[in-house]
Amino acid sequence: AVAGKAGQGHHEELRRGGVQNMVSLAQDAEQLTAGWGVDSQAGKTYLDVNIVAAPGTGLARRLATLGERPADFGGFLLPGATATLHYGMQASPDDMQPLLAALAELRTRANAQIDKDPGLPGEAARAAVKESLGLLFDVLQATLQDGRLDGGAAIVLSPGAVQLVAGGRVTEGAKLAEAAKKFVEVAKANPRFPEVRFDTETYQGVRLHTFSVPVPDRDKNARQVLGEQLDVVLGTGPDRVFLAFGKECVSLLKKVLDASAAGAGQTALPASLKIAVTPILELAASVENNPAVSTLAQALKNTPGK
């Protein structure tokens, strides 16, 4: 009952925060313009949104912080990747309040669920899992309160293979490795839980922890793309955390770390997302024999850049 009331309170706080953001936009914006254009000759389409804030308003102060900033995680902008995401911005305390409220609600619900989980063998196991999750939530809360958001992700697809790497800046990142170790101590009581190899090596100041997850026999499509086992690597550093999976995921993470270090000091947009459709369709065609998908993939391949 206590958890339910706490969850309702946080939900109400999130709702009020969302309404307040809409009210602030209406009050602080001097002009809002949206436009959609099509360039048939180049084979491209554009969607533009322009916001002009009234001078001296909170919106004006927020927009002023969204210039180009140092790209500490620019390595996520991998050439040839199917999709890349990179972001770097300094958020205001007001911007973080809805996220902090959502995090508090998630913490409450997670602890309540742990108390009801029949799969945890006794109070000691429940306490250990709560401690592990508590460390994770502490890191997330401290990172959001700091307001400095930097990180990204990249997906690399090819026929018969999927790779993903993601990560970003955190506060008190050493606690994440501690939380993972505490969780594994409880989880390894289950004989089906995979063996986790902590601190296999340290690269660019990031400690690498690896494990492999068996891909079920019944899922033939997943096995065709991922193989019999899905390799996973967790990277933790004093102020960074990374997660990568797929074939040769350790090499992919190292490539991101090397590129980020090489590009240190360069600037980038506050947020960037790029998606290439052709590799997605080629992967789909390699998994399932669908003439429509194969035809579309070939058509896009013959018109690169569009």
PDB file of C-alpha atoms in Angstrom:
ATOM      1  CA  ALA A   1       0.000   0.000   0.000  1.00  0.00           C
ATOM      2  CA  VAL A   2       2.848   2.367   0.865  1.00  0.00           C
ATOM      3  CA  ALA A   3       4.586   1.599  -2.446  1.00  0.00           C
ATOM      4  CA  GLY A   4       1.299   2.161  -4.305  1.00  0.00           C
ATOM      5  CA  LYS A   5       0.749   5.565  -2.719  1.00  0.00           C
ATOM      6  CA  ALA A   6       4.350   6.568  -3.384  1.00  0.00           C
ATOM      7  CA  GLY A   7       3.986   5.511  -7.028  1.00  0.00           C
ATOM      8  CA  GLN A   8       0.791   7.555  -7.380  1.00  0.00           C
ATOM      9  CA  GLY A   9       2.537  10.585  -5.905  1.00  0.00           C
ATOM     10  CA  HIS A  10       5.457  10.362  -8.319  1.00  0.00           C
ATOM     11  CA  HIS A  11       3.083   9.822 -11.263  1.00  0.00           C
ATOM     12  CA  GLU A  12       1.167  12.953 -10.294  1.00  0.00           C
ATOM     13  CA  GLU A  13       4.447  14.875 -10.047  1.00  0.00           C
ATOM     14  CA  LEU A  14       5.416  13.724 -13.555  1.00  0.00           C
ATOM     15  CA  ARG A  15       2.024  14.786 -14.907  1.00  0.00           C
ATOM     16  CA  ARG A  16       2.313  18.231 -13.337  1.00  0.00           C
ATOM     17  CA  GLY A  17       5.842  18.569 -14.695  1.00  0.00           C
ATOM     18  CA  GLY A  18       4.679  17.761 -18.231  1.00  0.00           C
ATOM     19  CA  VAL A  19       1.839  20.295 -18.043  1.00  0.00           C
ATOM     20  CA  GLN A  20       4.198  22.943 -16.662  1.00  0.00           C
ATOM     21  CA  ASN A  21       6.630  22.375 -19.538  1.00  0.00           C
ATOM     22  CA  MET A  22       3.829  22.967 -22.066  1.00  0.00           C
ATOM     23  CA  VAL A  23       2.731  26.115 -20.220  1.00  0.00           C
ATOM     24  CA  SER A  24       6.322  27.410 -20.114  1.00  0.00           C
ATOM     25  CA  LEU A  25       6.749  26.825 -23.853  1.00  0.00           C
ATOM     26  CA  ALA A  26       3.555  28.733 -24.598  1.00  0.00           C
ATOM     27  CA  GLN A  27       4.578  31.615 -22.340  1.00  0.00           C
ATOM     28  CA  ASP A  28       8.271  31.842 -23.262  1.00  0.00           C
ATOM     29  CA  ALA A  29       8.168  31.205 -27.024  1.00  0.00           C
ATOM     30  CA  GLU A  30       7.923  34.253 -29.259  1.00  0.00           C
ATOM     31  CA  GLN A  31       7.579  32.235 -32.460  1.00  0.00           C
ATOM     32  CA  LEU A  32       7.249  28.569 -33.426  1.00  0.00           C
ATOM     33  CA  THR A  33       7.619  27.547 -37.075  1.00  0.00           C
ATOM     34  CA  ALA A  34       7.475  24.065 -38.620  1.00  0.00           C
ATOM     35  CA  GLY A  35       8.090  23.187 -42.252  1.00  0.00           C
ATOM     36  CA  TRP A  36       8.264  20.118 -44.447  1.00  0.00           C
ATOM     37  CA  GLY A  37       9.912  20.087 -47.846  1.00  0.00           C
ATOM     38  CA  VAL A  38      10.673  17.526 -50.555  1.00  0.00           C
ATOM     39  CA  ASP A  39      13.578  17.652 -53.028  1.00  0.00           C
ATOM     40  CA  SER A  40      12.450  15.174 -55.690  1.00  0.00           C
ATOM     41  CA  GLN A  41      15.600  15.571 -57.792  1.00  0.00           C
ATOM     42  CA  ALA A  42      17.931  14.771 -54.892  1.00  0.00           C
ATOM     43  CA  GLY A  43      15.544  12.151 -53.521  1.00  0.00           C
ATOM     44  CA  LYS A  44      15.427  13.729 -50.066  1.00  0.00           C
ATOM     45  CA  THR A  45      12.866  15.147 -47.683  1.00  0.00           C
ATOM     46  CA  TYR A  46      13.284  17.618 -44.830  1.00  0.00           C
ATOM     47  CA  LEU A  47      11.437  18.503 -41.647  1.00  0.00           C
ATOM     48  CA  ASP A  48      12.488  21.772 -39.997  1.00  0.00           C
ATOM     49  CA  VAL A  49      11.313  23.182 -36.672  1.00  0.00           C
ATOM     50  CA  ASN A  50      12.361  26.641 -35.515  1.00  0.00           C
ATOM     51  CA  ILE A  51      11.722  28.066 -32.033  1.00  0.00           C
ATOM     52  CA  VAL A  52      12.417  31.689 -31.128  1.00  0.00           C
ATOM     53  CA  ALA A  53      12.315  32.403 -27.405  1.00  0.00           C
ATOM     54  CA  ALA A  54      11.331  35.722 -25.901  1.00  0.00           C
ATOM     55  CA  PRO A  55      14.431  37.491 -24.481  1.00  0.00           C
ATOM     56  CA  GLY A  56      15.106  36.950 -20.803  1.00  0.00           C
ATOM     57  CA  THR A  57      12.834  33.906 -20.430  1.00  0.00           C
ATOM     58  CA  GLY A  58      13.690  30.488 -19.061  1.00  0.00           C
ATOM     59  CA  LEU A  59      13.331  29.020 -22.554  1.00  0.00           C
ATOM     60  CA  ALA A  60      15.866  31.534 -23.868  1.00  0.00           C
ATOM     61  CA  ARG A  61      18.354  30.501 -21.196  1.00  0.00           C
ATOM     62  CA  ARG A  62      17.848  26.819 -22.018  1.00  0.00           C
ATOM     63  CA  LEU A  63      18.259  27.299 -25.759  1.00  0.00           C
ATOM     64  CA  ALA A  64      21.420  29.326 -25.140  1.00  0.00           C
ATOM     65  CA  THR A  65      23.072  26.217 -23.676  1.00  0.00           C
ATOM     66  CA  LEU A  66      22.432  24.129 -26.799  1.00  0.00           C
ATOM     67  CA  GLY A  67      25.396  25.226 -28.853  1.00  0.00           C
ATOM     68  CA  GLU A  68      28.167  22.932 -30.006  1.00  0.00           C
ATOM     69  CA  ARG A  69      30.062  21.343 -27.120  1.00  0.00           C
ATOM     70  CA  PRO A  70      33.170  19.151 -26.753  1.00  0.00           C
ATOM     71  CA  ALA A  71      32.395  15.684 -28.079  1.00  0.00           C
ATOM     72  CA  ASP A  72      33.726  13.494 -25.259  1.00  0.00           C
ATOM     73  CA  PHE A  73      31.955  10.481 -26.772  1.00  0.00           C
ATOM     74  CA  GLY A  74      32.388  11.283 -30.456  1.00  0.00           C
ATOM     75  CA  GLY A  75      33.560   7.723 -31.078  1.00  0.00           C
ATOM     76  CA  PHE A  76      29.920   6.654 -31.322  1.00  0.00           C
ATOM     77  CA  LEU A  77      29.736   8.419 -34.691  1.00  0.00           C
ATOM     78  CA  LEU A  78      31.206   5.340 -36.367  1.00  0.00           C
ATOM     79  CA  PRO A  79      31.651   5.571 -40.140  1.00  0.00           C
ATOM     80  CA  GLY A  80      29.582   2.928 -41.893  1.00  0.00           C
ATOM     81  CA  ALA A  81      27.387   2.176 -38.875  1.00  0.00           C
ATOM     82  CA  THR A  82      23.719   1.463 -39.518  1.00  0.00           C
ATOM     83  CA  ALA A  83      22.581   3.884 -36.814  1.00  0.00           C
ATOM     84  CA  THR A  84      24.487   6.345 -34.643  1.00  0.00           C
ATOM     85  CA  LEU A  85      23.391   8.491 -31.737  1.00  0.00           C
ATOM     86  CA  HIS A  86      25.506  11.135 -30.027  1.00  0.00           C
ATOM     87  CA  TYR A  87      24.457  13.732 -27.487  1.00  0.00           C
ATOM     88  CA  GLY A  88      26.161  16.255 -25.230  1.00  0.00           C
ATOM     89  CA  MET A  89      24.409  18.972 -23.254  1.00  0.00           C
ATOM     90  CA  GLN A  90      24.194  20.633 -19.878  1.00  0.00           C
ATOM     91  CA  ALA A  91      20.630  20.411 -18.595  1.00  0.00           C
ATOM     92  CA  SER A  92      19.126  22.792 -16.052  1.00  0.00           C
ATOM     93  CA  PRO A  93      17.826  21.543 -12.672  1.00  0.00           C
ATOM     94  CA  ASP A  94      14.267  22.240 -13.866  1.00  0.00           C
ATOM     95  CA  ASP A  95      14.798  19.952 -16.857  1.00  0.00           C
ATOM     96  CA  MET A  96      15.967  17.139 -14.589  1.00  0.00           C
ATOM     97  CA  GLN A  97      13.068  17.208 -12.136  1.00  0.00           C
ATOM     98  CA  PRO A  98      10.679  15.037 -14.214  1.00  0.00           C
ATOM     99  CA  LEU A  99      13.426  12.464 -14.778  1.00  0.00           C
ATOM    100  CA  LEU A 100      14.365  12.443 -11.096  1.00  0.00           C
ATOM    101  CA  ALA A 101      10.703  11.946 -10.178  1.00  0.00           C
ATOM    102  CA  ALA A 102      10.428   9.039 -12.624  1.00  0.00           C
ATOM    103  CA  LEU A 103      13.614   7.509 -11.200  1.00  0.00           C
ATOM    104  CA  ALA A 104      12.268   7.749  -7.656  1.00  0.00           C
ATOM    105  CA  GLU A 105       9.065   6.011  -8.720  1.00  0.00           C
ATOM    106  CA  LEU A 106      11.042   3.277 -10.470  1.00  0.00           C
ATOM    107  CA  ARG A 107      13.162   2.711  -7.357  1.00  0.00           C
ATOM    108  CA  THR A 108      10.047   2.337  -5.184  1.00  0.00           C
ATOM    109  CA  ARG A 109       8.416  -0.109  -7.568  1.00  0.00           C
ATOM    110  CA  ALA A 110      11.610  -2.152  -7.980  1.00  0.00           C
ATOM    111  CA  ASN A 111      12.010  -2.605  -4.228  1.00  0.00           C
ATOM    112  CA  ALA A 112       8.353  -3.597  -3.887  1.00  0.00           C
ATOM    113  CA  GLN A 113       8.741  -6.150  -6.681  1.00  0.00           C
ATOM    114  CA  ILE A 114      11.831  -7.638  -5.029  1.00  0.00           C
ATOM    115  CA  ASP A 115       9.842  -8.201  -1.822  1.00  0.00           C
ATOM    116  CA  LYS A 116       7.260 -10.186  -3.800  1.00  0.00           C
ATOM    117  CA  ASP A 117       9.669 -12.152  -6.022  1.00  0.00           C
ATOM    118  CA  PRO A 118       9.319 -15.873  -5.203  1.00  0.00           C
ATOM    119  CA  GLY A 119      12.502 -16.658  -7.101  1.00  0.00           C
ATOM    120  CA  LEU A 120      14.751 -14.994  -4.518  1.00  0.00           C
ATOM    121  CA  PRO A 121      15.839 -17.528  -1.865  1.00  0.00           C
ATOM    122  CA  GLY A 122      15.281 -15.739   1.439  1.00  0.00           C
ATOM    123  CA  GLU A 123      15.676 -12.314   3.003  1.00  0.00           C
ATOM    124  CA  ALA A 124      19.455 -12.256   2.570  1.00  0.00           C
ATOM    125  CA  ALA A 125      19.105 -12.612  -1.202  1.00  0.00           C
ATOM    126  CA  ARG A 126      16.425  -9.917  -1.321  1.00  0.00           C
ATOM    127  CA  ALA A 127      18.615  -7.572   0.707  1.00  0.00           C
ATOM    128  CA  ALA A 128      21.581  -8.192  -1.607  1.00  0.00           C
ATOM    129  CA  VAL A 129      19.539  -7.489  -4.730  1.00  0.00           C
ATOM    130  CA  LYS A 130      18.125  -4.319  -3.158  1.00  0.00           C
ATOM    131  CA  GLU A 131      21.635  -3.191  -2.283  1.00  0.00           C
ATOM    132  CA  SER A 132      22.805  -3.839  -5.846  1.00  0.00           C
ATOM    133  CA  LEU A 133      19.879  -1.929  -7.357  1.00  0.00           C
ATOM    134  CA  GLY A 134      20.317   0.806  -4.761  1.00  0.00           C
ATOM    135  CA  LEU A 135      23.866   1.429  -5.966  1.00  0.00           C
ATOM    136  CA  LEU A 136      22.626   1.601  -9.561  1.00  0.00           C
ATOM    137  CA  PHE A 137      19.857   4.062  -8.684  1.00  0.00           C
ATOM    138  CA  ASP A 138      22.308   6.163  -6.651  1.00  0.00           C
ATOM    139  CA  VAL A 139      24.573   6.514  -9.701  1.00  0.00           C
ATOM    140  CA  LEU A 140      21.658   7.428 -11.980  1.00  0.00           C
ATOM    141  CA  GLN A 141      20.320   9.960  -9.488  1.00  0.00           C
ATOM    142  CA  ALA A 142      23.713  11.626  -8.986  1.00  0.00           C
ATOM    143  CA  THR A 143      24.234  11.770 -12.766  1.00  0.00           C
ATOM    144  CA  LEU A 144      20.846  13.406 -13.375  1.00  0.00           C
ATOM    145  CA  GLN A 145      21.373  15.872 -10.544  1.00  0.00           C
ATOM    146  CA  ASP A 146      24.702  16.872 -12.058  1.00  0.00           C
ATOM    147  CA  GLY A 147      22.859  17.641 -15.298  1.00  0.00           C
ATOM    148  CA  ARG A 148      25.762  16.941 -17.649  1.00  0.00           C
ATOM    149  CA  LEU A 149      24.456  14.501 -20.247  1.00  0.00           C
ATOM    150  CA  ASP A 150      27.044  13.030 -22.615  1.00  0.00           C
ATOM    151  CA  GLY A 151      26.984   9.728 -24.452  1.00  0.00           C
ATOM    152  CA  GLY A 152      25.675   7.861 -27.440  1.00  0.00           C
ATOM    153  CA  ALA A 153      25.118   4.545 -29.172  1.00  0.00           C
ATOM    154  CA  ALA A 154      25.859   2.795 -32.435  1.00  0.00           C
ATOM    155  CA  ILE A 155      24.348  -0.188 -34.232  1.00  0.00           C
ATOM    156  CA  VAL A 156      26.273  -2.087 -36.888  1.00  0.00           C
ATOM    157  CA  LEU A 157      24.257  -4.471 -39.052  1.00  0.00           C
ATOM    158  CA  SER A 158      25.363  -6.779 -41.806  1.00  0.00           C
ATOM    159  CA  PRO A 159      23.803  -9.910 -43.313  1.00  0.00           C
ATOM    160  CA  GLY A 160      23.858 -12.457 -40.501  1.00  0.00           C
ATOM    161  CA  ALA A 161      25.314 -10.205 -37.806  1.00  0.00           C
ATOM    162  CA  VAL A 162      24.208  -7.601 -35.273  1.00  0.00           C
ATOM    163  CA  GLN A 163      26.447  -5.440 -33.079  1.00  0.00           C
ATOM    164  CA  LEU A 164      25.435  -2.733 -30.633  1.00  0.00           C
ATOM    165  CA  VAL A 165      27.426  -0.462 -28.354  1.00  0.00           C
ATOM    166  CA  ALA A 166      26.074   2.242 -26.041  1.00  0.00           C
ATOM    167  CA  GLY A 167      27.332   4.259 -23.120  1.00  0.00           C
ATOM    168  CA  GLY A 168      27.909   7.637 -21.622  1.00  0.00           C
ATOM    169  CA  ARG A 169      29.056   9.757 -18.750  1.00  0.00           C
ATOM    170  CA  VAL A 170      28.016   8.864 -15.202  1.00  0.00           C
ATOM    171  CA  THR A 171      28.839  10.141 -11.736  1.00  0.00           C
ATOM    172  CA  GLU A 172      30.534   7.676  -9.386  1.00  0.00           C
ATOM    173  CA  GLY A 173      30.933   5.079 -12.098  1.00  0.00           C
ATOM    174  CA  ALA A 174      32.933   2.730  -9.850  1.00  0.00           C
ATOM    175  CA  LYS A 175      29.699   1.919  -8.013  1.00  0.00           C
ATOM    176  CA  LEU A 176      28.325   0.258 -11.162  1.00  0.00           C
ATOM    177  CA  ALA A 177      30.962  -2.481 -11.115  1.00  0.00           C
ATOM    178  CA  GLU A 178      30.287  -2.976  -7.401  1.00  0.00           C
ATOM    179  CA  ALA A 179      26.547  -3.248  -8.070  1.00  0.00           C
ATOM    180  CA  ALA A 180      27.130  -5.800 -10.850  1.00  0.00           C
ATOM    181  CA  LYS A 181      29.327  -7.963  -8.624  1.00  0.00           C
ATOM    182  CA  LYS A 182      26.765  -7.962  -5.803  1.00  0.00           C
ATOM    183  CA  PHE A 183      24.002  -8.935  -8.219  1.00  0.00           C
ATOM    184  CA  VAL A 184      26.050 -11.759  -9.745  1.00  0.00           C
ATOM    185  CA  GLU A 185      26.790 -13.176  -6.283  1.00  0.00           C
ATOM    186  CA  VAL A 186      23.063 -13.708  -5.798  1.00  0.00           C
ATOM    187  CA  ALA A 187      22.220 -14.704  -9.386  1.00  0.00           C
ATOM    188  CA  LYS A 188      24.904 -17.370  -9.730  1.00  0.00           C
ATOM    189  CA  ALA A 189      22.890 -19.583  -7.357  1.00  0.00           C
ATOM    190  CA  ASN A 190      20.828 -20.291 -10.468  1.00  0.00           C
ATOM    191  CA  PRO A 191      22.771 -22.937 -12.455  1.00  0.00           C
ATOM    192  CA  ARG A 192      21.537 -21.442 -15.746  1.00  0.00           C
ATOM    193  CA  PHE A 193      22.998 -18.015 -14.981  1.00  0.00           C
ATOM    194  CA  PRO A 194      25.997 -17.360 -17.262  1.00  0.00           C
ATOM    195  CA  GLU A 195      29.514 -17.096 -15.905  1.00  0.00           C
ATOM    196  CA  VAL A 196      30.587 -13.459 -15.635  1.00  0.00           C
ATOM    197  CA  ARG A 197      34.292 -12.682 -15.998  1.00  0.00           C
ATOM    198  CA  PHE A 198      35.052  -9.458 -14.150  1.00  0.00           C
ATOM    199  CA  ASP A 199      38.059  -7.258 -14.944  1.00  0.00           C
ATOM    200  CA  THR A 200      39.218  -9.251 -17.953  1.00  0.00           C
ATOM    201  CA  GLU A 201      41.278  -6.215 -18.969  1.00  0.00           C
ATOM    202  CA  THR A 202      41.481  -2.439 -18.662  1.00  0.00           C
ATOM    203  CA  TYR A 203      41.409  -0.388 -21.871  1.00  0.00           C
ATOM    204  CA  GLN A 204      41.560   3.403 -22.106  1.00  0.00           C
ATOM    205  CA  GLY A 205      40.831   3.558 -18.374  1.00  0.00           C
ATOM    206  CA  VAL A 206      37.709   1.381 -18.720  1.00  0.00           C
ATOM    207  CA  ARG A 207      37.506  -1.988 -16.939  1.00  0.00           C
ATOM    208  CA  LEU A 208      35.928  -4.687 -19.106  1.00  0.00           C
ATOM    209  CA  HIS A 209      33.628  -7.396 -17.746  1.00  0.00           C
ATOM    210  CA  THR A 210      32.418 -10.084 -20.168  1.00  0.00           C
ATOM    211  CA  PHE A 211      29.892 -12.902 -20.346  1.00  0.00           C
ATOM    212  CA  SER A 212      27.947 -14.876 -22.945  1.00  0.00           C
ATOM    213  CA  VAL A 213      24.230 -15.677 -23.035  1.00  0.00           C
ATOM    214  CA  PRO A 214      22.994 -18.807 -24.869  1.00  0.00           C
ATOM    215  CA  VAL A 215      20.531 -18.073 -27.676  1.00  0.00           C
ATOM    216  CA  PRO A 216      17.525 -20.470 -27.445  1.00  0.00           C
ATOM    217  CA  ASP A 217      17.423 -23.285 -30.006  1.00  0.00           C
ATOM    218  CA  ARG A 218      13.768 -22.581 -30.761  1.00  0.00           C
ATOM    219  CA  ASP A 219      14.524 -19.094 -32.078  1.00  0.00           C
ATOM    220  CA  LYS A 220      16.132 -19.933 -35.431  1.00  0.00           C
ATOM    221  CA  ASN A 221      16.105 -16.362 -36.740  1.00  0.00           C
ATOM    222  CA  ALA A 222      17.883 -15.053 -33.650  1.00  0.00           C
ATOM    223  CA  ARG A 223      20.461 -17.828 -33.878  1.00  0.00           C
ATOM    224  CA  GLN A 224      21.064 -17.050 -37.516  1.00  0.00           C
ATOM    225  CA  VAL A 225      21.882 -13.433 -36.649  1.00  0.00           C
ATOM    226  CA  LEU A 226      23.436 -13.729 -33.190  1.00  0.00           C
ATOM    227  CA  GLY A 227      24.919 -17.213 -33.274  1.00  0.00           C
ATOM    228  CA  GLU A 228      24.595 -19.894 -30.614  1.00  0.00           C
ATOM    229  CA  GLN A 229      25.728 -17.445 -27.932  1.00  0.00           C
ATOM    230  CA  LEU A 230      25.350 -13.695 -27.517  1.00  0.00           C
ATOM    231  CA  ASP A 231      28.610 -12.136 -26.353  1.00  0.00           C
ATOM    232  CA  VAL A 232      28.236  -9.170 -23.984  1.00  0.00           C
ATOM    233  CA  VAL A 233      30.768  -6.748 -22.496  1.00  0.00           C
ATOM    234  CA  LEU A 234      30.167  -4.222 -19.717  1.00  0.00           C
ATOM    235  CA  GLY A 235      32.716  -1.444 -19.436  1.00  0.00           C
ATOM    236  CA  THR A 236      32.982   0.646 -16.259  1.00  0.00           C
ATOM    237  CA  GLY A 237      35.196   3.618 -15.518  1.00  0.00           C
ATOM    238  CA  PRO A 238      35.332   6.374 -12.895  1.00  0.00           C
ATOM    239  CA  ASP A 239      33.017   8.579 -14.960  1.00  0.00           C
ATOM    240  CA  ARG A 240      31.888   6.342 -17.830  1.00  0.00           C
ATOM    241  CA  VAL A 241      29.898   3.200 -18.487  1.00  0.00           C
ATOM    242  CA  PHE A 242      29.477   1.164 -21.681  1.00  0.00           C
ATOM    243  CA  LEU A 243      27.523  -1.890 -22.784  1.00  0.00           C
ATOM    244  CA  ALA A 244      28.112  -3.777 -26.037  1.00  0.00           C
ATOM    245  CA  PHE A 245      26.883  -7.063 -27.447  1.00  0.00           C
ATOM    246  CA  GLY A 246      27.229  -9.134 -30.588  1.00  0.00           C
ATOM    247  CA  LYS A 247      30.077 -10.840 -32.368  1.00  0.00           C
ATOM    248  CA  GLU A 248      33.441  -9.222 -31.561  1.00  0.00           C
ATOM    249  CA  CYS A 249      31.686  -6.713 -29.281  1.00  0.00           C
ATOM    250  CA  VAL A 250      34.903  -6.106 -27.313  1.00  0.00           C
ATOM    251  CA  SER A 251      36.641  -4.952 -30.495  1.00  0.00           C
ATOM    252  CA  LEU A 252      33.680  -2.693 -31.296  1.00  0.00           C
ATOM    253  CA  LEU A 253      33.824  -1.069 -27.852  1.00  0.00           C
ATOM    254  CA  LYS A 254      37.568  -0.542 -28.166  1.00  0.00           C
ATOM    255  CA  LYS A 255      37.025   1.106 -31.547  1.00  0.00           C
ATOM    256  CA  VAL A 256      34.586   3.566 -29.939  1.00  0.00           C
ATOM    257  CA  LEU A 257      37.011   4.280 -27.079  1.00  0.00           C
ATOM    258  CA  ASP A 258      39.911   4.865 -29.482  1.00  0.00           C
ATOM    259  CA  ALA A 259      37.871   7.172 -31.717  1.00  0.00           C
ATOM    260  CA  SER A 260      36.581   9.128 -28.709  1.00  0.00           C
ATOM    261  CA  ALA A 261      40.110   9.618 -27.391  1.00  0.00           C
ATOM    262  CA  ALA A 262      41.410  10.644 -30.828  1.00  0.00           C
ATOM    263  CA  GLY A 263      38.619  13.206 -31.234  1.00  0.00           C
ATOM    264  CA  ALA A 264      38.854  14.670 -27.726  1.00  0.00           C
ATOM    265  CA  GLY A 265      38.467  18.440 -27.838  1.00  0.00           C
ATOM    266  CA  GLN A 266      36.481  18.481 -31.078  1.00  0.00           C
ATOM    267  CA  THR A 267      32.983  19.951 -30.951  1.00  0.00           C
ATOM    268  CA  ALA A 268      29.667  18.456 -32.022  1.00  0.00           C
ATOM    269  CA  LEU A 269      25.970  19.288 -32.105  1.00  0.00           C
ATOM    270  CA  PRO A 270      24.083  18.847 -28.824  1.00  0.00           C
ATOM    271  CA  ALA A 271      22.295  15.832 -30.333  1.00  0.00           C
ATOM    272  CA  SER A 272      22.676  13.825 -33.527  1.00  0.00           C
ATOM    273  CA  LEU A 273      20.825  10.734 -34.774  1.00  0.00           C
ATOM    274  CA  LYS A 274      21.516   9.056 -38.132  1.00  0.00           C
ATOM    275  CA  ILE A 275      19.895   5.901 -39.524  1.00  0.00           C
ATOM    276  CA  ALA A 276      20.745   4.006 -42.717  1.00  0.00           C
ATOM    277  CA  VAL A 277      17.804   1.969 -44.009  1.00  0.00           C
ATOM    278  CA  THR A 278      19.654  -0.232 -46.515  1.00  0.00           C
ATOM    279  CA  PRO A 279      21.596  -2.381 -43.982  1.00  0.00           C
ATOM    280  CA  ILE A 280      18.378  -2.927 -42.000  1.00  0.00           C
ATOM    281  CA  LEU A 281      16.589  -4.286 -45.063  1.00  0.00           C
ATOM    282  CA  GLU A 282      19.615  -6.365 -46.091  1.00  0.00           C
ATOM    283  CA  LEU A 283      19.679  -7.988 -42.651  1.00  0.00           C
ATOM    284  CA  ALA A 284      15.934  -8.666 -42.814  1.00  0.00           C
ATOM    285  CA  ALA A 285      16.330 -10.217 -46.260  1.00  0.00           C
ATOM    286  CA  SER A 286      19.146 -12.476 -44.995  1.00  0.00           C
ATOM    287  CA  VAL A 287      16.978 -13.781 -42.156  1.00  0.00           C
ATOM    288  CA  GLU A 288      13.685 -14.304 -43.995  1.00  0.00           C
ATOM    289  CA  ASN A 289      13.101 -14.927 -47.690  1.00  0.00           C
ATOM    290  CA  ASN A 290      10.697 -12.080 -48.441  1.00  0.00           C
ATOM    291  CA  PRO A 291      10.724 -10.956 -52.107  1.00  0.00           C
ATOM    292  CA  ALA A 292       9.335  -7.501 -51.267  1.00  0.00           C
ATOM    293  CA  VAL A 293      12.063  -6.810 -48.702  1.00  0.00           C
ATOM    294  CA  SER A 294      14.792  -8.136 -51.004  1.00  0.00           C
ATOM    295  CA  THR A 295      13.562  -5.974 -53.910  1.00  0.00           C
ATOM    296  CA  LEU A 296      13.427  -2.847 -51.752  1.00  0.00           C
ATOM    297  CA  ALA A 297      16.879  -3.527 -50.307  1.00  0.00           C
ATOM    298  CA  GLN A 298      18.339  -3.870 -53.818  1.00  0.00           C
ATOM    299  CA  ALA A 299      16.592  -0.681 -54.976  1.00  0.00           C
ATOM    300  CA  LEU A 300      18.069   1.311 -52.104  1.00  0.00           C
ATOM    301  CA  LYS A 301      21.498  -0.211 -52.640  1.00  0.00           C
ATOM    302  CA  ASN A 302      21.441   1.048 -56.239  1.00  0.00           C
ATOM    303  CA  THR A 303      20.737   4.622 -55.069  1.00  0.00           C
ATOM    304  CA  PRO A 304      23.341   5.280 -52.346  1.00  0.00           C
ATOM    305  CA  GLY A 305      22.965   8.455 -50.304  1.00  0.00           C
ATOM    306  CA  LYS A 306      19.177   8.660 -50.683  1.00  0.00           C
TER     307      LYS A 306
END
